[in-house]
XYZ file of C-alpha atoms in Angstrom:
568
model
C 7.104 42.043 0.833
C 5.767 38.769 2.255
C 2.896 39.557 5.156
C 4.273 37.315 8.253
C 0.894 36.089 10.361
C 0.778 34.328 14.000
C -2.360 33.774 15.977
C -2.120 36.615 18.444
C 0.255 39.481 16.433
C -0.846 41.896 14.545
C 2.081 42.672 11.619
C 3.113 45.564 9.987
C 2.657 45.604 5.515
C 4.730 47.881 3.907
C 2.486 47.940 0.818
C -0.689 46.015 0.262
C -1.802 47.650 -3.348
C 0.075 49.500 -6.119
C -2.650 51.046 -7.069
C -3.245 54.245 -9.855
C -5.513 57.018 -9.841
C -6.839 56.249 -13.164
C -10.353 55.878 -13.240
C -11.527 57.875 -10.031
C -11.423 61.153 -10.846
C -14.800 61.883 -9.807
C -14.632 61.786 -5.661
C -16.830 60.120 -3.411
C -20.101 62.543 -2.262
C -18.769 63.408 1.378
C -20.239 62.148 4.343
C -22.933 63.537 6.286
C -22.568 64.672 9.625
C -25.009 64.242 12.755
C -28.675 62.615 11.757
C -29.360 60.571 8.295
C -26.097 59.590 8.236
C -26.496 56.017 6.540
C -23.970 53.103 7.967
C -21.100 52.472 5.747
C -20.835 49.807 3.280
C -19.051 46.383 4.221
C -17.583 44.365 1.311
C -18.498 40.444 1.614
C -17.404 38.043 4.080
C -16.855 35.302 1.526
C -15.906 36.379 -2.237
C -17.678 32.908 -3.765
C -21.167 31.408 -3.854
C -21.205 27.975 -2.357
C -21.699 25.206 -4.596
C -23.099 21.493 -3.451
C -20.208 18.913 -3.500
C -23.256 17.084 -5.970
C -22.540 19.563 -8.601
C -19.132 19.442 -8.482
C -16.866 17.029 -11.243
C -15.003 14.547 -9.628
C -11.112 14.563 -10.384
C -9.141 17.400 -12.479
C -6.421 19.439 -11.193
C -6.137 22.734 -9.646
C -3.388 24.712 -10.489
C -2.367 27.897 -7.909
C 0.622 30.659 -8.035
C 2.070 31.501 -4.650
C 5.029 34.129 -4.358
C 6.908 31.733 -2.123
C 7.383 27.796 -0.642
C 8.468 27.003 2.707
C 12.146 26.052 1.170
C 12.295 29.664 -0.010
C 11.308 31.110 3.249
C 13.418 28.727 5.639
C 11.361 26.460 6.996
C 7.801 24.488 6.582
C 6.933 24.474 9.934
C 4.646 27.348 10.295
C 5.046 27.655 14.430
C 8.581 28.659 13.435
C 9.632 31.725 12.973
C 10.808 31.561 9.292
C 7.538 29.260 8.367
C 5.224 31.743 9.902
C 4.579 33.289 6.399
C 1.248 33.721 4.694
C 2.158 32.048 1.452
C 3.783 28.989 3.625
C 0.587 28.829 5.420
C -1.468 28.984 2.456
C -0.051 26.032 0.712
C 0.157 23.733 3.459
C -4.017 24.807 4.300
C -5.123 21.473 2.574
C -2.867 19.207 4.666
C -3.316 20.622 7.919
C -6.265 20.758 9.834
C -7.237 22.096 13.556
C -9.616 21.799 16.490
C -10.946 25.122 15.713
C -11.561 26.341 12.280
C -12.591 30.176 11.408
C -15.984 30.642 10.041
C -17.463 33.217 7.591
C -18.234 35.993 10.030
C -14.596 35.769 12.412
C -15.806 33.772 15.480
C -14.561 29.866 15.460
C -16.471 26.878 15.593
C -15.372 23.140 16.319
C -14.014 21.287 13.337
C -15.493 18.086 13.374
C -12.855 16.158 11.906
C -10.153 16.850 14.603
C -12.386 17.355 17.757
C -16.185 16.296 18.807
C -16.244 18.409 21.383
C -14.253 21.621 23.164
C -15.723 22.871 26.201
C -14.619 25.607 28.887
C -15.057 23.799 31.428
C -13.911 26.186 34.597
C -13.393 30.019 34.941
C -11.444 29.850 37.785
C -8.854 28.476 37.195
C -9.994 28.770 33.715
C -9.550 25.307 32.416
C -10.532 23.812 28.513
C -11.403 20.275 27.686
C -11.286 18.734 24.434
C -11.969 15.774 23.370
C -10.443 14.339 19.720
C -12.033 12.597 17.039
C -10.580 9.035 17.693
C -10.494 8.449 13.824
C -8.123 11.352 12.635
C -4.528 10.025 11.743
C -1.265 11.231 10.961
C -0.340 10.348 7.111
C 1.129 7.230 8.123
C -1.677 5.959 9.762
C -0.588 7.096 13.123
C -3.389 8.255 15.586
C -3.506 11.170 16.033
C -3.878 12.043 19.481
C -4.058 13.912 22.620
C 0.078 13.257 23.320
C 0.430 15.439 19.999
C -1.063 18.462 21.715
C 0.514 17.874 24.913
C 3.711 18.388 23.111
C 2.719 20.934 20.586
C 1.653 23.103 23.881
C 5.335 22.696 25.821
C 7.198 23.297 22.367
C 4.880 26.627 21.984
C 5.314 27.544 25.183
C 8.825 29.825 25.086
C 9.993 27.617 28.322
C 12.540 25.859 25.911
C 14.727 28.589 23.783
C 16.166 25.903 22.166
C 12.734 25.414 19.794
C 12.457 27.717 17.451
C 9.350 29.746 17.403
C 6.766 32.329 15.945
C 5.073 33.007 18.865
C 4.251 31.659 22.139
C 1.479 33.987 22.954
C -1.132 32.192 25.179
C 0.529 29.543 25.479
C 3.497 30.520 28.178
C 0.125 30.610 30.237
C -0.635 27.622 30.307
C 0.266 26.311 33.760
C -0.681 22.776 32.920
C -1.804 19.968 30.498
C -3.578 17.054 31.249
C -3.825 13.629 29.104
C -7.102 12.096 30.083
C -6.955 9.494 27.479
C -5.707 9.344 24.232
C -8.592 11.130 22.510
C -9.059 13.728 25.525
C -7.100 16.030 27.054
C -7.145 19.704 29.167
C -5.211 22.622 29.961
C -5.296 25.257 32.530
C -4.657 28.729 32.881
C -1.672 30.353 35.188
C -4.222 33.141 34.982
C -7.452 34.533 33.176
C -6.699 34.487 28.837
C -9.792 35.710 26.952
C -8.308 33.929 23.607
C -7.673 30.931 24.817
C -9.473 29.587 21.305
C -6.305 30.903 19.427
C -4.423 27.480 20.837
C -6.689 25.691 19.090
C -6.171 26.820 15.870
C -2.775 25.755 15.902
C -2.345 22.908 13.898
C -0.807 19.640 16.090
C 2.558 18.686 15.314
C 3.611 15.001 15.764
C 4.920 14.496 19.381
C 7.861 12.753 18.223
C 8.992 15.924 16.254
C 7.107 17.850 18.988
C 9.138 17.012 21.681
C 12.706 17.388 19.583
C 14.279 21.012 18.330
C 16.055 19.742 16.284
C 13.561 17.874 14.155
C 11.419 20.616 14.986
C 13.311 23.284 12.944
C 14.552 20.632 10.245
C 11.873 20.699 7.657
C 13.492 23.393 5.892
C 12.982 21.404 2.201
C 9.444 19.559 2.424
C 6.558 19.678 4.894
C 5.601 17.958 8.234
C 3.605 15.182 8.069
C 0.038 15.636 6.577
C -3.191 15.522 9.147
C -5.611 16.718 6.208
C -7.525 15.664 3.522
C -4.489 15.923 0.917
C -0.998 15.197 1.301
C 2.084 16.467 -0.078
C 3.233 13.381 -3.107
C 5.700 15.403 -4.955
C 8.199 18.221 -3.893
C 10.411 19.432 -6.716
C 12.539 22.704 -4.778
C 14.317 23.169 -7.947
C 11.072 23.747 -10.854
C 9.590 25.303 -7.351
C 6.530 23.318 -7.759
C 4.835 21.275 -5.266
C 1.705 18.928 -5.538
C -0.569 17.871 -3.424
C -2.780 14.875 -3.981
C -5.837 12.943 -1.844
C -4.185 11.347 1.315
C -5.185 7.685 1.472
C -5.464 7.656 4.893
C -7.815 10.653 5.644
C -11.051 9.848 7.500
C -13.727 12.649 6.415
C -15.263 13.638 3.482
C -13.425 12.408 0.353
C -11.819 15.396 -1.654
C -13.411 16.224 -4.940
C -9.799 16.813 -6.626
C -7.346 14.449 -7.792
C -4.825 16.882 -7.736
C -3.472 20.626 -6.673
C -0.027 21.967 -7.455
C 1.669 25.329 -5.961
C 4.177 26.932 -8.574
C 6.344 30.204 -7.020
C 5.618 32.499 -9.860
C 5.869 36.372 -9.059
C 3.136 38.898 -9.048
C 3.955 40.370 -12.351
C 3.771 37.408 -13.956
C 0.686 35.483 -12.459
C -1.429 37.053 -14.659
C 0.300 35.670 -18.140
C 0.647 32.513 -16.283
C -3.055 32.717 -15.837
C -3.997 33.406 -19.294
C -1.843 30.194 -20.381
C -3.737 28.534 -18.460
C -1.095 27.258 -16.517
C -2.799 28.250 -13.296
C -6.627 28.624 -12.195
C -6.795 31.398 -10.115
C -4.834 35.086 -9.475
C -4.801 35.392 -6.045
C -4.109 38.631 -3.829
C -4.289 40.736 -6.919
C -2.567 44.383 -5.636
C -2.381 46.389 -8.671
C -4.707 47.394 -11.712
C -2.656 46.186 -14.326
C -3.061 42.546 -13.666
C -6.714 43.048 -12.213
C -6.925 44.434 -15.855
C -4.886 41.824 -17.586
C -6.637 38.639 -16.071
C -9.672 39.409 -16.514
C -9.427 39.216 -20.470
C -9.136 35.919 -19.753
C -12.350 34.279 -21.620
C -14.416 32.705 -18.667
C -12.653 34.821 -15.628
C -14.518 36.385 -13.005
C -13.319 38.533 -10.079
C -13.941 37.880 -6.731
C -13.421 39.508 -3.771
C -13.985 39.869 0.061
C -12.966 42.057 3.225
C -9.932 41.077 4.776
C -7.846 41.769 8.201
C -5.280 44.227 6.640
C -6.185 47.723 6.750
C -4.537 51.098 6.433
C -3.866 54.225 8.072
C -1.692 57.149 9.124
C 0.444 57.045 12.095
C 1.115 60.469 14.232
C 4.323 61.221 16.200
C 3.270 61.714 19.074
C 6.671 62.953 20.265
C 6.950 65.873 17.161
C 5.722 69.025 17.552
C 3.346 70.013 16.682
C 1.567 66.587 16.209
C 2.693 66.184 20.409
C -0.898 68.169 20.826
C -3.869 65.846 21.008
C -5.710 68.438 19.245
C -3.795 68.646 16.837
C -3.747 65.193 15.835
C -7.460 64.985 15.871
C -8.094 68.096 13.745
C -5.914 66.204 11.165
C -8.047 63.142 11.252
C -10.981 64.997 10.860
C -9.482 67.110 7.655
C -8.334 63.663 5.977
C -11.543 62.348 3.723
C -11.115 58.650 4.008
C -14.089 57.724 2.196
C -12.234 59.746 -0.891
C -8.953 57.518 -0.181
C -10.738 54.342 0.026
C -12.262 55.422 -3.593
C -8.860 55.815 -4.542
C -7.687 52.697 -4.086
C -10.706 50.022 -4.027
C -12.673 51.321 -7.476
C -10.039 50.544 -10.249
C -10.357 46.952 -8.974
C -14.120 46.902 -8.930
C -14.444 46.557 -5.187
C -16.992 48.963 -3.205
C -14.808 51.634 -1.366
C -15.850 50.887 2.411
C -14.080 52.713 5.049
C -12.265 51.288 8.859
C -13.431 53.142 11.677
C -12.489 51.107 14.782
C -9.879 50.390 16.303
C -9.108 46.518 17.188
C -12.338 45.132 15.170
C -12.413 44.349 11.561
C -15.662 45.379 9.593
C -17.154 42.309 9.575
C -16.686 40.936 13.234
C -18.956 40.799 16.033
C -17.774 44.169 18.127
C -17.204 46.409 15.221
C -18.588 50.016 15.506
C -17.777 52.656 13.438
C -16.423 54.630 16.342
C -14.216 56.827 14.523
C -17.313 57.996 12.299
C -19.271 58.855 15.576
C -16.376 60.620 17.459
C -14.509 62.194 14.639
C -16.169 62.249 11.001
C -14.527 63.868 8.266
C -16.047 67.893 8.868
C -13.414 70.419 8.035
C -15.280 73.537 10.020
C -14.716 70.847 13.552
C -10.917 70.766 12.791
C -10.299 74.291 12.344
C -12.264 74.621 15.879
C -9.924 72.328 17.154
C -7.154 74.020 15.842
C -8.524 77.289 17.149
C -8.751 75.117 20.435
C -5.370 74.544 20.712
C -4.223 77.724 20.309
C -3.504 78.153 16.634
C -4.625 81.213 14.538
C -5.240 81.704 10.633
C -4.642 84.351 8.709
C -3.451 84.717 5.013
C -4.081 80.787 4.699
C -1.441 80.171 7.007
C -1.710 78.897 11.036
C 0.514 79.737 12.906
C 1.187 79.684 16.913
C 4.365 81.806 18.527
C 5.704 82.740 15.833
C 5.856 79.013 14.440
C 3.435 77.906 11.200
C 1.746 74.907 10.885
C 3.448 72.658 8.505
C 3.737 68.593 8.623
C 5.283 65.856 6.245
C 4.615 62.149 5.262
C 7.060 59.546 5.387
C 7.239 57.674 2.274
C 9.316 54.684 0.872
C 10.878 54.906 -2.651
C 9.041 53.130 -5.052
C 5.681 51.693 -3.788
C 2.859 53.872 -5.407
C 0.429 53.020 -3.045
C 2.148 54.584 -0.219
C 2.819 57.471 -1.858
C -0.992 58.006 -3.405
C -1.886 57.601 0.477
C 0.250 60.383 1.397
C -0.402 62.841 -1.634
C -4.414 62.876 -0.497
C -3.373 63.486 2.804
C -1.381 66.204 1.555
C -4.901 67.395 -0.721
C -7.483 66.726 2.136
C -5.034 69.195 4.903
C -4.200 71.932 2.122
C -8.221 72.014 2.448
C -7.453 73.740 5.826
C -4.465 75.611 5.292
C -1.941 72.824 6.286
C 1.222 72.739 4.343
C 2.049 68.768 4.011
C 5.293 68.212 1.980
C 6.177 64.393 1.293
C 9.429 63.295 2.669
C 10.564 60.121 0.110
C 13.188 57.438 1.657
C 14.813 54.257 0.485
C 12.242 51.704 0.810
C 14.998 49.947 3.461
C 15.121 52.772 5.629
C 11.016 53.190 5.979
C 10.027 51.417 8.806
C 13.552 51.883 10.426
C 13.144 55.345 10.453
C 9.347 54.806 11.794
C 10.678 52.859 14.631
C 13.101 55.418 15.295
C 10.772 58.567 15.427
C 12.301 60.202 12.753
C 8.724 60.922 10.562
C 6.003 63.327 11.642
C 3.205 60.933 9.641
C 3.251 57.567 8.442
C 1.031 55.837 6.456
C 1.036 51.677 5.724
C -0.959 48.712 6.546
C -1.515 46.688 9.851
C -2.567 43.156 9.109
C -5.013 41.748 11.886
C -5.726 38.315 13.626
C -9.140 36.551 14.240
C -8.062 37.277 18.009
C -8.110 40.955 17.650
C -8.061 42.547 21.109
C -4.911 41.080 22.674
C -2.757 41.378 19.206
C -3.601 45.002 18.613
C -2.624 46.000 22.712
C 0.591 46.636 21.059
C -0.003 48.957 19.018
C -1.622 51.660 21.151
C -0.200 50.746 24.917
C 2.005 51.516 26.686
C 4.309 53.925 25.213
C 7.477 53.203 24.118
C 10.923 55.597 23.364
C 11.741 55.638 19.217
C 14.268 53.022 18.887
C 12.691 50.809 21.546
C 10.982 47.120 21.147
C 7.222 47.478 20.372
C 4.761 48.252 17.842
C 3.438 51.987 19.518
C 4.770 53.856 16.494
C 3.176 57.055 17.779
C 5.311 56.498 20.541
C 2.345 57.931 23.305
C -0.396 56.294 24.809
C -3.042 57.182 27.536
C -2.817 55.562 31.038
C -6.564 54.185 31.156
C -5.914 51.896 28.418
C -3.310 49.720 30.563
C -6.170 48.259 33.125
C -8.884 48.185 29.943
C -6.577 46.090 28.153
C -6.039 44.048 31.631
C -9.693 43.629 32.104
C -10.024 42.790 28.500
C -7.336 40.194 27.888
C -9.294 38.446 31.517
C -12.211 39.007 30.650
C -14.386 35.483 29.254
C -17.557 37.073 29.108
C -17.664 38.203 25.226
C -20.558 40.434 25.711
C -18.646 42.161 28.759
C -15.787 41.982 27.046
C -16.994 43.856 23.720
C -18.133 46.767 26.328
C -14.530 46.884 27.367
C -12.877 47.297 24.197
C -15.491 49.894 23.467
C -14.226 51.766 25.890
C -11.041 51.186 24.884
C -11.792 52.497 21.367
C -13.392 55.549 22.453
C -9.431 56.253 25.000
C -7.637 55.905 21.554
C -10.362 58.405 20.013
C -10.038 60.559 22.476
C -6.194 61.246 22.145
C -5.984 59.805 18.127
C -2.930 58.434 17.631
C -3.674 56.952 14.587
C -6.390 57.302 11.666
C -7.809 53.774 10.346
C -8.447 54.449 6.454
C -10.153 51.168 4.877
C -9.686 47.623 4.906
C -7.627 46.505 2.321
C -9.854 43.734 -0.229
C -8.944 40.205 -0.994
C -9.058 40.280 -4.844
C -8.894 36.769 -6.895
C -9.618 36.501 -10.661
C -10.263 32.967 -11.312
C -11.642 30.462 -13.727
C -15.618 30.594 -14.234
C -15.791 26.551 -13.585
C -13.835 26.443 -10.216
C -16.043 26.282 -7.256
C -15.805 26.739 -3.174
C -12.577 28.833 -4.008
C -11.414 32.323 -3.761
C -11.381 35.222 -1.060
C -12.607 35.546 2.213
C -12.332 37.894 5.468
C -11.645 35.006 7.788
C -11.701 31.649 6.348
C -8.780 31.974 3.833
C -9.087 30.842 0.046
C -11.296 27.894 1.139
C -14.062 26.738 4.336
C -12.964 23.126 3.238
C -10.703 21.484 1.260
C -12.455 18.919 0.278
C -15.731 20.621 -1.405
C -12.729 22.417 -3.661
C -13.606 22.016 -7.287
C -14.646 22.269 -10.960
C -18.597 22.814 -11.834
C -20.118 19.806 -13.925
């Protein structure tokens, strides 16, 4: 299932590892409660070492796997809604390029290449100048300039249903754009928008495409025109390969490689493919067969970093008995998550590391462990808060007017990973006398059921943005009816979190604003309706010789393009 991605939505992942139990049978020591407690371990920002462009061969070719081209999805144009697709993305990474570009540790940072300067230049009305480096060009040697943005902005801004779009988050409040030259331009704000960097990390489309639907939603067989350091020489739809090679008209540092080509070759297979030597690099590895299988490879090495998709379990918050705040929150405190984590990050020889917030990412500035300080994993605290809510034990049973305690799992057909989640859930709440039975459906029918109510718990993956605190509003507020448009799967919510999330999505103070979303993480702790697990690792097995590649949190497989390469 291919992860869809936009600047400012979070998106649901049906499965993001197929992973076994082999190999952990010995459990993680369980965490302490109250004083000595140590802080829990983060896996790395950035999976490689950086090596100096010096260092580095010039020429060869790199040769990548991806699970899908823009062809197969629809369209190249990632703004659309069809091209908004991770692999899509991915691929087109060394043609593209953007005011802002992510660094290691989440925040963004000016890219010199496309802009010498962005600057916030009023707060009321908030208004953001930028000014363009005056040598960047479209392939053709086309400037490219501030008239680009102008009309990336209106196409992105929803006013126009006839452009077809991902998103147009941000920038529907824009109220309006001003062309100061054509290397400088500035927008303003209808009203207060906290990540008003996200619109800058859209990559400029041509204003000639820009400005037409049509042309905008016809590069369904090759990509727009290249603004990066390589450009896209040979498209072959049919073999499903696509190279890339150093554009001629590209102004910064010249790219080490004289080459890169993208084959579509499955999961399964990447890691033959890899052995043949017919690719460089497995990237996204999800299961322990091929973590096992590449490796054998002589000269591979595994890397790996955090990333922004994490999982958890979703509570109904409309089924009894899970309708009981208490309730829910004695569950998250039976469920060992450091034990999970184990589960699923050891057979691929990645540190288990645990989630415990909210809207942040470990890793990014604002992350506290706020789940470990509110609710830790202590079985004797759940049973009290059983006891609480009016639920008695006896003969290993609760029960409450006449009705036991029993709950079930959702879990779709066929993906392992799900159903290892949900089978120690089921282990950690038979640890307190809960009865938790596993109810399997058709893979199809998993998240329509979710979305209709018809589950007690749920557990899958939410994959995060680098703009974290409006995409994840969504999830938690305000609360919507099963069957309804939204993302609140637990289908409650708690009134105070409507004016935090106001005050948070206004507010461009980031140290006020991290207070504020503290606050809002401690509302959603307070009525739990859903458990963060751990963040889901970026896994790549690649050749020993290739440098400035691989995994990252933020950054994606590389900080730039052109330091990509093979060791001397």
């Amino acid at each position: 299932m291919n992860r869809r991605t936009t600047a400012l939505a979070a998106v649901a992942v049906l499965s993001v590892a197929g992973l076994a139990l082999a190999g952990c049978a010995q459990p993680n020591a369980k965490p302490t409660n109250g004083a000595g407690e140590t802080e829990a371990p983060q896996l790395p920002l950035v999976g490689w070492t950086d090596v100096p462009a010096s260092n580095l061969e010039q020429g060869g070719t790199l040769s990548l796997a991806v699970l899908s081209s823009g062809t197969d999805e629809g369209n190249w144009n990632i703004a659309t809604s069809l091209g908004a697709n991770v692999e899509v993305v991915n691929m087109q990474a060394p043609i593209m390029g953007t005011p802002y570009k992510a660094t290691k540790d989440g925040a963004v940072e000016p890219d010199p290449n496309y802009a010498t300067s962005i600057e916030l230049t009023s707060d009321d009305p908030q208004t953001v100048d930028v000014k363009l480096n005056d040598k960047a060009v479209w392939e053709d040697g086309t400037p490219l300039t501030a008239n680009d943005y102008e009309a990336t902005f209106a196409a992105l801004s929803g006013k126009n249903d006839k452009f077809d779009i991902a998103s147009s988050a941000g920038f529907d409040k824009v109220a309006s754009f001003d062309v100061k030259s054509d290397y400088e331009f500035s927008f303003t704000f209808s009203s207060p928008y906290a990540d008003w960097q996200a619109l800058l990390t859209q990559p400029a489309v041509p204003a000639d495409i820009a400005k037409d639907p049509a042309k905008w939603g016809g590069y369904t067989t090759k990509p727009l025109p290249s603004s990066g350091p390589y450009v896209m020489s040979k498209i072959d739809n049919n073999a499903k390969v696509y190279t890339e090679t150093p554009n001629p008209k590209w102004w910064g540092d010249a790219p080490k490689l004289d080459k890169i080509t993208w084959t579509v070759i499955d999961q399964g297979s990447q890691a033959q493919a890899f052995a043949n030597n017919e690719i460089n690099a497995v990237d996204n590895v999800q299961d322990v067969d091929t973590y096992t299988a590449a490796l054998k490879k002589s000269g591979a090495k595994a890397l790996n970093s955090g990333g922004l998709t994490y999982s958890q379990v979703t509570f109904n918050g409309l089924q009894a008995p899970l309708d009981d705040a208490n309730v829910r929150k004695a569950v998250a405190q039976a469920i060992d998550r450091e034990l999970i984590s184990k589960t699923a990050n050891s057979p691929l020889g990645v540190e288990a590391t645990t989630n415990g917030n909210w809207i942040y990412m470990p890793g990014q500035k604002g992350y506290t462990d706020t789940v470990g300080e509110k609710l830790p994993y202590d079985l004797d605290a759940a049973k009290k808060l059983l006891t609480d809510a009016g639920w008695a034990n006896a003969d290993g049973k609760w029960t409450k007017d006449g009705t036991e305690l029993k709950l079930s799992v959702i879990v779709p057909q066929g993906t392992k990973s799900n159903e290892l989640r949900a089978q120690q859930i089921q282990s950690s709440l038979k640890k307190i006398d809960i009865d938790v039975t596993l109810d399997e459906v058709p893979s199809a029918d998993y998240f329509t059921n979710i979305q209709n109510g018809k589950y007690e718990m749920a557990t899958f993956s939410w994959q995060g943005t680098l703009f974290p605190v409006s995409s994840t509003e969504s999830l938690f507020y305000p609360a919507q009816k099963p069957g309804g448009n939204g993302q609140n799967f637990a289908f409650v919510s708690d009134d105070r979190l409507g004016d935090l999330w106001t005050q948070a999505n206004a507010e461009l103070d980031p140290e006020k604003r991290l207070k504020i979303t503290q606050q809002i993480n401690e509302v959603i702790a307070d009525y739990m309706p859903m458990l963060p697990f751990y963040p889901s690792p970026n896994i790549s097995i690649v050749d020993s010789n290739l440098a400035n590649y691989g995994p990252s949190t933020f950054m994606g497989w590389a900080s730039d393009w052109t330091k990509v390469g093979f060791t001397k």
